[in-house]
Coordinates of C-alpha atoms and ligand atoms in Angstrom, one line a residue:
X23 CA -26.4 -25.6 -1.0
X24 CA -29.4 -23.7 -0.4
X25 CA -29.9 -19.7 0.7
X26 CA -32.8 -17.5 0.9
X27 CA -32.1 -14.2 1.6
X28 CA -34.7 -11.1 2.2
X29 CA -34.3 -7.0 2.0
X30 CA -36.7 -4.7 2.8
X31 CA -36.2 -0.6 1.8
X32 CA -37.4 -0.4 5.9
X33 CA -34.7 -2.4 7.0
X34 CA -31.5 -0.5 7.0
X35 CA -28.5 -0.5 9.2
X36 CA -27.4 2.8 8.4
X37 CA -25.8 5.0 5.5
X38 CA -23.0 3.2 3.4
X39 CA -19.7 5.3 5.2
X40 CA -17.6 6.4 1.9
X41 CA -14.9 5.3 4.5
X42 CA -15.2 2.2 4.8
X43 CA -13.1 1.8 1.3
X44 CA -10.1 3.0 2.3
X45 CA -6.9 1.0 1.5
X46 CA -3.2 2.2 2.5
X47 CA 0.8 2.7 1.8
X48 CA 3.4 2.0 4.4
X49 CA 7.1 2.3 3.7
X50 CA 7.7 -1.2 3.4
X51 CA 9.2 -3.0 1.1
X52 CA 8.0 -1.7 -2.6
X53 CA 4.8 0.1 -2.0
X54 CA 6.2 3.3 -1.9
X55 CA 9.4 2.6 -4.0
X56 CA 8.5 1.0 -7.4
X57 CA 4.9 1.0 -5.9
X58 CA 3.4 4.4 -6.2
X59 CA 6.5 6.1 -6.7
X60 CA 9.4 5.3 -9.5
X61 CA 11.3 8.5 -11.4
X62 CA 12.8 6.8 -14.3
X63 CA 10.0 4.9 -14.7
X64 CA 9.0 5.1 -18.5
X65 CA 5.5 6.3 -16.9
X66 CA 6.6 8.1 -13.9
X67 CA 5.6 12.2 -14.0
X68 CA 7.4 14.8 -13.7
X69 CA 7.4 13.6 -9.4
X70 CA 8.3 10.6 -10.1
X71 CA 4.3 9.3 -9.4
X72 CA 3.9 6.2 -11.7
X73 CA 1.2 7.0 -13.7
X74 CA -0.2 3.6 -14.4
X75 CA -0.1 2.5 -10.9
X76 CA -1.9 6.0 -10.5
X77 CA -4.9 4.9 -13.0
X78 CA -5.2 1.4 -11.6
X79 CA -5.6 3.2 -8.3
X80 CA -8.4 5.6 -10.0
X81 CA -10.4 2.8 -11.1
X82 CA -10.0 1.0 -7.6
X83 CA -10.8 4.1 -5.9
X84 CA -9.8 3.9 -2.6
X85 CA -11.6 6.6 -0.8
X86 CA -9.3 7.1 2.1
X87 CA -5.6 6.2 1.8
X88 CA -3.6 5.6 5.1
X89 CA 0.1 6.5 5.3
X90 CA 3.4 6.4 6.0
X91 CA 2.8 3.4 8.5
X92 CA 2.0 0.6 10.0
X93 CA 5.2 -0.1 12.4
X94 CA 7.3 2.1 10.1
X95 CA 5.8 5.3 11.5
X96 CA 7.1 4.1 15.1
X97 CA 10.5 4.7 14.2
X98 CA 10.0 7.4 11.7
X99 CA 11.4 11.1 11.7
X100 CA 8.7 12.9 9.6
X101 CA 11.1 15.9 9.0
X102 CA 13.5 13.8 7.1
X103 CA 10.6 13.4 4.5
X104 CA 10.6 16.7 3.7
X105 CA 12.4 19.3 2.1
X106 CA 15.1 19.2 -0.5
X107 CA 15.4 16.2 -1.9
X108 CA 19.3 16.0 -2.1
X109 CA 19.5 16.9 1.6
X110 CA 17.0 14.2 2.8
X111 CA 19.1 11.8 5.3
X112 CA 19.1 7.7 4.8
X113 CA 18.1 5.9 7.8
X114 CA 17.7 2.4 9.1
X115 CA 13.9 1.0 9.2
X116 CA 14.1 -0.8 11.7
X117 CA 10.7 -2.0 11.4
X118 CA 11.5 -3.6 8.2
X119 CA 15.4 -4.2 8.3
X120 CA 15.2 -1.8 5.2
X121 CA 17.1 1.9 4.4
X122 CA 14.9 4.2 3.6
X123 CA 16.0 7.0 1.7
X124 CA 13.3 9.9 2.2
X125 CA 13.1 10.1 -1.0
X126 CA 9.3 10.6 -0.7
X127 CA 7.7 12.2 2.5
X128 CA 4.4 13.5 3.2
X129 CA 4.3 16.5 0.5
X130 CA 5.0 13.8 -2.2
X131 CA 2.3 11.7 -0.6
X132 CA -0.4 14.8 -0.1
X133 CA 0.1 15.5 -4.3
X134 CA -0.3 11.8 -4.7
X135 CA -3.6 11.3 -2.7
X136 CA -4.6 14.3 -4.7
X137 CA -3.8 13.2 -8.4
X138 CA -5.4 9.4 -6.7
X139 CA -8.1 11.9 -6.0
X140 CA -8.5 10.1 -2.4
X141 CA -8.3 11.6 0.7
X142 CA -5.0 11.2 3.0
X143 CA -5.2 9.3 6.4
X144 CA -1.7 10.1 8.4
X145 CA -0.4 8.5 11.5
X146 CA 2.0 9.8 14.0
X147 CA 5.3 8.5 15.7
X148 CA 4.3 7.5 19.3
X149 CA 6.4 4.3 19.6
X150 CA 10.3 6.6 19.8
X151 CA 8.6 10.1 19.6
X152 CA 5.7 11.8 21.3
X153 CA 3.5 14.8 21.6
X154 CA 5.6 17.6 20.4
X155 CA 6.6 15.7 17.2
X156 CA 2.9 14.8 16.5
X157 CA 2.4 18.6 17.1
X158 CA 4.7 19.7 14.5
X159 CA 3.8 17.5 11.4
X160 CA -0.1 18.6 12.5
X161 CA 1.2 22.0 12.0
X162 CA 3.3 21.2 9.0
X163 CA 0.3 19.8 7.4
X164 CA -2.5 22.0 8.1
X165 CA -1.6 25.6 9.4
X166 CA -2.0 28.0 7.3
X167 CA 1.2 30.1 7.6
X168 CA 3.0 32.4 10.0
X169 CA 4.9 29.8 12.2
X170 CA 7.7 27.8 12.0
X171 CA 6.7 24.5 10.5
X172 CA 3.8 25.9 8.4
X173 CA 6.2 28.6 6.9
X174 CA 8.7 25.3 6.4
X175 CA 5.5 23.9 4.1
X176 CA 5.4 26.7 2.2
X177 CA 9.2 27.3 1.6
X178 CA 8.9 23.8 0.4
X179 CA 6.4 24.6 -2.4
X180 CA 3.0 24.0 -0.5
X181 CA 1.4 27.1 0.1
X182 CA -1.8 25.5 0.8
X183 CA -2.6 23.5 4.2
X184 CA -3.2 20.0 3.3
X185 CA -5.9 20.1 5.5
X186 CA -5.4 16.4 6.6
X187 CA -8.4 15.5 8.8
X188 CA -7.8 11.6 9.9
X189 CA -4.9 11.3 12.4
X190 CA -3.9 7.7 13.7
X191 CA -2.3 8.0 17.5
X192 CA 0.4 5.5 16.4
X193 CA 0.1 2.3 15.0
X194 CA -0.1 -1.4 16.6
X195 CA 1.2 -0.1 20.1
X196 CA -0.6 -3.4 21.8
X197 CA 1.9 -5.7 20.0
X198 CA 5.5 -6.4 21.7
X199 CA 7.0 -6.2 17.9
X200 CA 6.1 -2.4 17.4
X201 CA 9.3 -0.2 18.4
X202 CA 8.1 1.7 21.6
X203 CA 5.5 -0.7 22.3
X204 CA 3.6 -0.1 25.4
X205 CA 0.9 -0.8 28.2
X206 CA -2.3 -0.5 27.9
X207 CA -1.9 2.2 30.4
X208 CA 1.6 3.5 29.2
X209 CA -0.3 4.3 25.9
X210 CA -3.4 5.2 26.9
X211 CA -2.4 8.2 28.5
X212 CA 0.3 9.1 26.1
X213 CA -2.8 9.1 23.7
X214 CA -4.9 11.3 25.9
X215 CA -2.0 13.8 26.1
X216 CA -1.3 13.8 22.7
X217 CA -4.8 14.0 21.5
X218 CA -5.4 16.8 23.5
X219 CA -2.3 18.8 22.4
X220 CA -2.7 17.9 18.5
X221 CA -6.9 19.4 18.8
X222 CA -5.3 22.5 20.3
X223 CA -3.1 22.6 16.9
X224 CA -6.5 22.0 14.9
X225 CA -9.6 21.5 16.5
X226 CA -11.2 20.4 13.1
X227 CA -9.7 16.7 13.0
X228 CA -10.6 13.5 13.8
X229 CA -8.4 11.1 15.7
X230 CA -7.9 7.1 15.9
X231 CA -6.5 5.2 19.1
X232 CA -4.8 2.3 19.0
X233 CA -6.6 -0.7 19.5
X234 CA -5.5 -4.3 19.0
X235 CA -3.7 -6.2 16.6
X236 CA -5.7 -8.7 16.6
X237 CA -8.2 -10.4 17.9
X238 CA -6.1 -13.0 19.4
X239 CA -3.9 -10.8 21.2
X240 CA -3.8 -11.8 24.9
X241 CA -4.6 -8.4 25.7
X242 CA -7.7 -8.2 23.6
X243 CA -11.0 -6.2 25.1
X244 CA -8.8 -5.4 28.4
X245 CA -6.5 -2.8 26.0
X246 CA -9.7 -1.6 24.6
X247 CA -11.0 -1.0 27.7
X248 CA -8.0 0.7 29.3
X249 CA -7.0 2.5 26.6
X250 CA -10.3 4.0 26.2
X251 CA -11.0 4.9 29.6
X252 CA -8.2 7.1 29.3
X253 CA -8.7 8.8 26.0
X254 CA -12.6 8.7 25.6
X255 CA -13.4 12.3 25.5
X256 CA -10.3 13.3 23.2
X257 CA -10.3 10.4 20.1
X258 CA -13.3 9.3 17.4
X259 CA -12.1 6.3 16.8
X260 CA -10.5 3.1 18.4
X261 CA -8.5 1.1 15.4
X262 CA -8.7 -2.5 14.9
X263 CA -6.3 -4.7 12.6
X264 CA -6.6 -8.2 11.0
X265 CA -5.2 -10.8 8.6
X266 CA -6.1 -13.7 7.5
X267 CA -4.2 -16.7 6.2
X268 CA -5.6 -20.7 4.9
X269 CA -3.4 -22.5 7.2
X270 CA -4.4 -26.4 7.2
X271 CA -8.6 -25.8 6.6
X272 CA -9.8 -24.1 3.6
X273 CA -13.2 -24.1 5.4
X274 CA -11.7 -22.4 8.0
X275 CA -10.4 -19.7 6.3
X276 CA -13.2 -19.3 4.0
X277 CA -15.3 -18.0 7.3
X278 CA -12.5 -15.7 8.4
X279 CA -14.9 -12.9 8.2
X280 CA -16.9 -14.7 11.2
X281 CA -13.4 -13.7 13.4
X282 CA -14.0 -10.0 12.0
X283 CA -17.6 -10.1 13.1
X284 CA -16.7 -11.3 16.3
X285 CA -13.5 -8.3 16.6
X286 CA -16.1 -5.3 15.8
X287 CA -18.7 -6.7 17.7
X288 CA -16.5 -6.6 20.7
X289 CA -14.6 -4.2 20.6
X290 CA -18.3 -1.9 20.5
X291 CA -19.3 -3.5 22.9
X292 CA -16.5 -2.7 25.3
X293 CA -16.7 0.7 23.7
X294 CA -20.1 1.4 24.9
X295 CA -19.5 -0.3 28.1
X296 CA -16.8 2.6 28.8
X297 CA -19.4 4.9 27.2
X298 CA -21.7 3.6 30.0
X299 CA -19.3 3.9 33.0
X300 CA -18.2 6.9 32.4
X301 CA -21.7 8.7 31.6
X302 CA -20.1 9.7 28.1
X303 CA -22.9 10.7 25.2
X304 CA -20.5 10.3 22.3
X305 CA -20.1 6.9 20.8
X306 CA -16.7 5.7 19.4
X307 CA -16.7 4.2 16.2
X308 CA -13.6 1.7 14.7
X309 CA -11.9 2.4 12.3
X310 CA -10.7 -1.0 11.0
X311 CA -7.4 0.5 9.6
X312 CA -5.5 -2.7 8.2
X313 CA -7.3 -5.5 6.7
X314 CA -6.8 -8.3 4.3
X315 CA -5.6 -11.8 3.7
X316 CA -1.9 -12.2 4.4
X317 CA 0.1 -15.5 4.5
X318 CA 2.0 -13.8 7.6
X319 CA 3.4 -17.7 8.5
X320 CA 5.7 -17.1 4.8
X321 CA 6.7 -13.9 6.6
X322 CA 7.9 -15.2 9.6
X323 CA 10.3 -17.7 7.9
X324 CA 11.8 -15.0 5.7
X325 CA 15.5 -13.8 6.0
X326 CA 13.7 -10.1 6.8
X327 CA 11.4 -11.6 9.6
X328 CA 14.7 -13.4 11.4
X329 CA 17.1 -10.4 10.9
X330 CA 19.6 -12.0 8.9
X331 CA 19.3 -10.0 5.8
X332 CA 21.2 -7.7 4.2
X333 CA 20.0 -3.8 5.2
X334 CA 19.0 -2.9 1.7
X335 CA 16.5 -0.1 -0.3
X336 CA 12.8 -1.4 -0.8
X337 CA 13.6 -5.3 -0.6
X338 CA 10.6 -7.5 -1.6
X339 CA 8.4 -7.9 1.5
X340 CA 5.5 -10.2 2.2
X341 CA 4.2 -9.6 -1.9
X342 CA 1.0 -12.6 -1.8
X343 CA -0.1 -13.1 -5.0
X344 CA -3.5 -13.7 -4.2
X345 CA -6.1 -16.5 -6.0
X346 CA -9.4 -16.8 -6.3
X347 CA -9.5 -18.1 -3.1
X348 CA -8.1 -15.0 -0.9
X349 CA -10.7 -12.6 -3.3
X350 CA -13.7 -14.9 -2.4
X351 CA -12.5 -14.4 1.5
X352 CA -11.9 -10.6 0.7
X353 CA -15.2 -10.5 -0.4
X354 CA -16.7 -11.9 2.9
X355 CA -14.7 -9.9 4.6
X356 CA -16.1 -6.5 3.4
X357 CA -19.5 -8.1 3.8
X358 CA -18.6 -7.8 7.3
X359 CA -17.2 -4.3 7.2
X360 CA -20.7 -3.2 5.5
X361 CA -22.9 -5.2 8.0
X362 CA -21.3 -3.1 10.6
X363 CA -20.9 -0.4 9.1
X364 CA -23.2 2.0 11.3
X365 CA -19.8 1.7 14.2
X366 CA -17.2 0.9 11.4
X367 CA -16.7 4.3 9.6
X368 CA -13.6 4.2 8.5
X369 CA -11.8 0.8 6.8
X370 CA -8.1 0.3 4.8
X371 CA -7.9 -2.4 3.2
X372 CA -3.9 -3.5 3.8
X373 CA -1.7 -2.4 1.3
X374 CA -2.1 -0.6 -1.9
X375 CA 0.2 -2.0 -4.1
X376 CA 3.0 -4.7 -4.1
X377 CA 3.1 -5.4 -0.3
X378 CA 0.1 -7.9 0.4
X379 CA -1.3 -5.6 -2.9
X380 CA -5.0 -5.0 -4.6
X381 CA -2.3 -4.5 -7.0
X382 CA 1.3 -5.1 -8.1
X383 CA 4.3 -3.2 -9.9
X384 CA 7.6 -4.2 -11.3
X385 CA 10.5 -1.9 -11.6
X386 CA 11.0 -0.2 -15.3
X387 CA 7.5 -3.0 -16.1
X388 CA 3.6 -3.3 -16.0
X389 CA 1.4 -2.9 -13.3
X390 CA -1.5 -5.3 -12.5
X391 CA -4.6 -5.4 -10.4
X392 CA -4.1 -8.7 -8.0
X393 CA -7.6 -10.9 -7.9
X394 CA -8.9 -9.1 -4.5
X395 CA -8.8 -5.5 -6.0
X396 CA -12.2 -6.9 -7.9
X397 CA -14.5 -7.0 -4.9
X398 CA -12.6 -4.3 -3.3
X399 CA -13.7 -2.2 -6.1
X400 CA -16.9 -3.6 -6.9
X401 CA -18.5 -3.1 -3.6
X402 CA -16.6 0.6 -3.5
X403 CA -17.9 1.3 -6.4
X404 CA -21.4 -0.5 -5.9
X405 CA -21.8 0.1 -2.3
X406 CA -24.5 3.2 -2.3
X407 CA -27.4 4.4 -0.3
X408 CA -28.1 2.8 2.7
X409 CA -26.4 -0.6 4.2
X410 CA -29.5 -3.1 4.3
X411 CA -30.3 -5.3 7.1
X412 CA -29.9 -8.7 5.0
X413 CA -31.8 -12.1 6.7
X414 CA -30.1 -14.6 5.6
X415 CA -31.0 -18.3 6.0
X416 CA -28.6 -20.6 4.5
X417 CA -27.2 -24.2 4.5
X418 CA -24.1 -24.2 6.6
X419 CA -21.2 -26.3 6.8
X420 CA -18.6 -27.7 9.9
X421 CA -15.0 -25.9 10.5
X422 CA -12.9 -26.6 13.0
X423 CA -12.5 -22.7 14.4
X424 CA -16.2 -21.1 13.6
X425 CA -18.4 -24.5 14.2
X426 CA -21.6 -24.2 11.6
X427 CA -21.2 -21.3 9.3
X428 CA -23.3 -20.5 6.6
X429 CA -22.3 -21.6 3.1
X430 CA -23.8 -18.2 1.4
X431 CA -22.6 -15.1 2.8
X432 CA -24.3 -11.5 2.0
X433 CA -24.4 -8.2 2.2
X434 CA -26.7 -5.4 0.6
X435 CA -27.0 -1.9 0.1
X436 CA -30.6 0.4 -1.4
X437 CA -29.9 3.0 -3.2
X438 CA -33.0 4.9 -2.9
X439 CA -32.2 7.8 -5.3
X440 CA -30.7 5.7 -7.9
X441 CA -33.1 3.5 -7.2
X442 CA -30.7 0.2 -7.0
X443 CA -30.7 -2.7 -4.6
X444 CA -26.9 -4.2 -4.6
X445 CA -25.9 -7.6 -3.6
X446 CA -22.8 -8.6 -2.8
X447 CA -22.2 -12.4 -2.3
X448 CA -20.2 -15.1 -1.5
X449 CA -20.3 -19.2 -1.9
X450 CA -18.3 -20.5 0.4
X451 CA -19.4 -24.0 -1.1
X452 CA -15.8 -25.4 -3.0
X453 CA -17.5 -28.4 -4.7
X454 CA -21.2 -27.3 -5.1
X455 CA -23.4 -24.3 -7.0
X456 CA -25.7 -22.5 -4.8
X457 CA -28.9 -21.8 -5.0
X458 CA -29.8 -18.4 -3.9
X459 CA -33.3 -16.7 -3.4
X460 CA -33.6 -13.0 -3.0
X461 CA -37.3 -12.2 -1.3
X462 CA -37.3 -8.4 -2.6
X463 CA -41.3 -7.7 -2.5
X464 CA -40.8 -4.3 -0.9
X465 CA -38.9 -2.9 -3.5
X466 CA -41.9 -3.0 -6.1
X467 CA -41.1 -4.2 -9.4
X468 CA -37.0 -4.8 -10.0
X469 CA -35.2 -6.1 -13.1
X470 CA -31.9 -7.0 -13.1
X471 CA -29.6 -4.2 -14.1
X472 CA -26.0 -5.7 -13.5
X473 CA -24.6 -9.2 -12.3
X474 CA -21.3 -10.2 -12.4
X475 CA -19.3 -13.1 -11.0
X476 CA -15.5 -13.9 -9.5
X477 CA -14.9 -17.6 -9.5
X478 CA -12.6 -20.4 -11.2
X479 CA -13.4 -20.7 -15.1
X480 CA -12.0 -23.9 -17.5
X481 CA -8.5 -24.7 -16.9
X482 CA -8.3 -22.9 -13.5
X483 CA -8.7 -23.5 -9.9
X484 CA -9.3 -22.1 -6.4
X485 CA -5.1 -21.1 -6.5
X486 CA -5.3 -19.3 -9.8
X487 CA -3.5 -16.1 -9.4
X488 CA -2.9 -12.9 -11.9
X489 CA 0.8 -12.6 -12.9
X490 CA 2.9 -10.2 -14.7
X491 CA 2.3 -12.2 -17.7
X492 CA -1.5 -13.0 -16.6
X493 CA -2.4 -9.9 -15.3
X494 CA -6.2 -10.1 -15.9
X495 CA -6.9 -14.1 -15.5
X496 CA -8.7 -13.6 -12.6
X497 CA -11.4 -11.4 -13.2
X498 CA -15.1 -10.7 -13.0
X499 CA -17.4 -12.1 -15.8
X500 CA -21.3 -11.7 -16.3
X501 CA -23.4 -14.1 -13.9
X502 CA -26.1 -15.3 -16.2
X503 CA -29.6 -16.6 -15.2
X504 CA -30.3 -13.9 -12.7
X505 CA -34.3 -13.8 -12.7
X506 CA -36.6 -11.7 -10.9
X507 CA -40.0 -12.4 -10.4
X508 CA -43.3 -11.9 -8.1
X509 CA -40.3 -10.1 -6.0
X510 CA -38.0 -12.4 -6.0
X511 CA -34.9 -12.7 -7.3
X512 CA -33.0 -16.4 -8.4
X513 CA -29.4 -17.1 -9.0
X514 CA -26.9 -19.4 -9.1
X515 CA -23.6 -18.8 -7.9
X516 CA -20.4 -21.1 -8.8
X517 CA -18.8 -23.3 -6.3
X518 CA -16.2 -21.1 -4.4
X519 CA -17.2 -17.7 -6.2
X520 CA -17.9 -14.1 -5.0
X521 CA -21.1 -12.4 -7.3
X522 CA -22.1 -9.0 -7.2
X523 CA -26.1 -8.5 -8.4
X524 CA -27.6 -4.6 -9.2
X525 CA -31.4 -5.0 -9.2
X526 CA -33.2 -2.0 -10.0
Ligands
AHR23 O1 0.6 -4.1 6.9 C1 1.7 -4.7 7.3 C2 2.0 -4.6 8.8 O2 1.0 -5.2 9.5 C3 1.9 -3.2 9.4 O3 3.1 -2.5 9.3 C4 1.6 -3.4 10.8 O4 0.8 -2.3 11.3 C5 0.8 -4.7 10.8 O5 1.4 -5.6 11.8

């Protein structure tokens, strides 16, 4: 296939958000337990933080980390988290048919966002608990001192705030799984109230509604709008989630970032159609607070999914080794994130380590980075300046689900201080090279600074994974034949392959 692209320094969307590459840790299965955490671990500190799971997740660089759930946190007593260890009750998740010990609460994860050098994201309990509870762990975490469960901080070593600005009003409260799971309506106001209470704690943070699941949940656009009528004045941010699976069409999957598209262009405009009605000047940005690929059918065939295993301490849970495939799609998916990103401000990619992973840990072994931490940290990394409006005119191809969708996906980003034009991009093409033209004329003269390529090498395939004992077979190498002349650039991107290009 054929593309032809063009950037212009005039023709911006808006300023990268640092947000946008944000990832996140749930208890669930082993991304807290042997994940991030592990004393006894030959390189676990003195806290029992695994050290080499702490410098993959340096070099990935998350820049917003979301925690403790997902639908743990709807069942979740935050005081059990904290406080002497020994003294810490076990409970039943019943999220994830797990115990979880309390071994780790939120001091251990505020010195581990800290030593990740990322900022923390919590949520709050509003599927069993409600406004009071959400009250107290806001005061736990960022009063100074003098009251009850801001002196309780610092009896428990932390006699600083942790100054936590990101607050998530529950998690997944649309879906009839989530324990507590309510109405648009039911929520909504719950929301509102809580919202309201939790600013009177700290009028300095910033606060996330729930919005859908996904974008095939019945109630799609209607919970939007409901649930933002009601909490418009008091939250920042509604929250959208999606995952993505190849089920019987590689093609169709491959263009799964046309669905997210589609979710964040709706959900702002039913945003700014409540913004509208209700003479509001604010506008409500998403926060896109669990993405990825996830091969959620697996999932719903497991012993956990159907309730018929044994209650046990971080069980392995949904932990996809990803291939080449999934990064190319993980790639397209955060060239959607950065296309919108003047209303998408805040984005976690779904999870952190071991459970559906950027990377994976064993128990007393190595730890790896899974073939989507590359474009996760590439564009993090990469992704500077402004976000550039990128015309793209490519061959497209049939699917099933998304009709014609183009073969060559991009996204960009100008740098203007740096003085760096990035290019992220992806050939959805599985049999054929494309042929990509850059038209970059208002950039004055470029050279090519960086190019580097994901994509199947001799002896592997679109299913080639990393593995404990092939922890770095999927990985980028340099994209030769970049060219740039008379302001344009020329490449050639590999059949199914995700490329990143630095002109500058
Ligand atoms: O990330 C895994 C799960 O997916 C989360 O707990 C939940 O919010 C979503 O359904």
């Amino acid at each position: 296939p054929r593309a032809r692209l063009t950037v212009d320094p005039d023709f911006t969307i808006a300023p990268v958000p640092r947000r946008l590459f944000g990832s996140f840790v749930e208890h669930m299965g082993r991304c807290v337990y042997t994940g991030i955490y592990e004393p006894g671990h030959p390189k676990a500190d003195a806290d029992g933080l695994r050290t080499d799971v702490l410098d993959l997740v340096r070099e990935l660089g998350p820049t917003v980390v979301r925690y403790p759930g997902g639908n743990f946190v709807s069942g979740y007593y935050w005081e059990d988290g904290v406080g002497p260890k020994e003294q810490r009750p076990r409970r039943l998740d019943r999220a994830w048919r797990s115990i979880e010990t309390n071994e780790f609460g939120l001091g251990e994860f505020a010195r581990w966002a800290k030593a990740a050098g990322t900022e923390a994201m919590m949520a709050v309990n509003l599927g069993t608990r409600g406004i009071q509870e959400a009250c107290d762990i806001l005061e736990y975490a960022n009063h100074p001192g003098g009251t009850k469960y801001s002196d309780l901080r610092r009896a428990h070593g932390s006699a600083e705030p942790f100054d936590i600005k990101l607050w998530c009003l529950g998690n997944e409260m649309d879906g009839p799984w989530q324990v507590g799971h309510k109405t648009a309506a039911e929520y909504g106001r719950l929301a509102a109230e809580t919202a309201r209470a939790m600013r009177l704690v700290d009028p300095g943070i910033e606060l996330v509604a729930c919005g859908s699941s996904n974008s095939r949940m019945p109630t799609f656009g209607e919970w939007e709008r409901v649930v933002l009528e009601e909490t418009y004045d008091q939250v920042d941010y509604i929250s959208a989630h999606a995952y993505y699976q190849e089920h019987d069409h590689a093609g169709d999957f491959l263009a799964a970032a046309r669905d997210m598209d589609h979710f964040i262009e709706s959900v702002v405009a039913t945003a700014d159609a409540v913004r509208a009605r209700g003479k509001h000047r604010k506008k409500i940005d998403i926060s896109f607070d669990e993405w990825n690929v996830w091969y959620q059918s697996r999932h719903h065939e497991s012993a956990i999914a159907k309730g018929e295993s044994e209650w046990e301490v971080a069980p392995r849970v949904i932990e996809d080794e990803y291939s080449i495939t999934d990064a190319v799609v993980v790639g397209t998916l955060l060239n959607s994130l950065l296309r919108h990103g003047d209303r998408v401000t805040v984005a976690c990619q779904a999870q952190l380590v071991n459970v559906i992973g950027l990377l994976r840990s064993e128990a007393g072994g190595p730890a790896w980075k899974q073939s989507i931490a590359h474009p996760f940290e590439q564009v993090r990394r990469r992704a500077t300046g402004e976000i550039l409006a990128v015309q793209t005119r490519s061959d497209r191809y049939e699917t099933p689900r998304f009709g014609d969708v183009d073969l060559v996906d991009a996204s960009g980003t100008w740098d203007a201080e740096a003085g760096v034009v990035s290019l992220f991009l992806a050939n959805r093409d599985q049999a054929e090279a494309a042929q990509v033209e850059v038209g970059v004329r208002g950039f004055g003269e470029l050279r090519v600074q960086h190019a580097a390529v994901l994509a199947a090498t001799e002896g592997q395939d679109r299913h080639t994974t990393n593995d404990e004992q092939h922890p770095d077979r999927v990985r980028l190498r340099p994209l030769d034949g970049v060219t740039v002349a008379d302001g344009v650039a020329q490449l050639t991107l590999p059949p199914l392959s995700w490329a990143v290009v630095q002109l500058a």
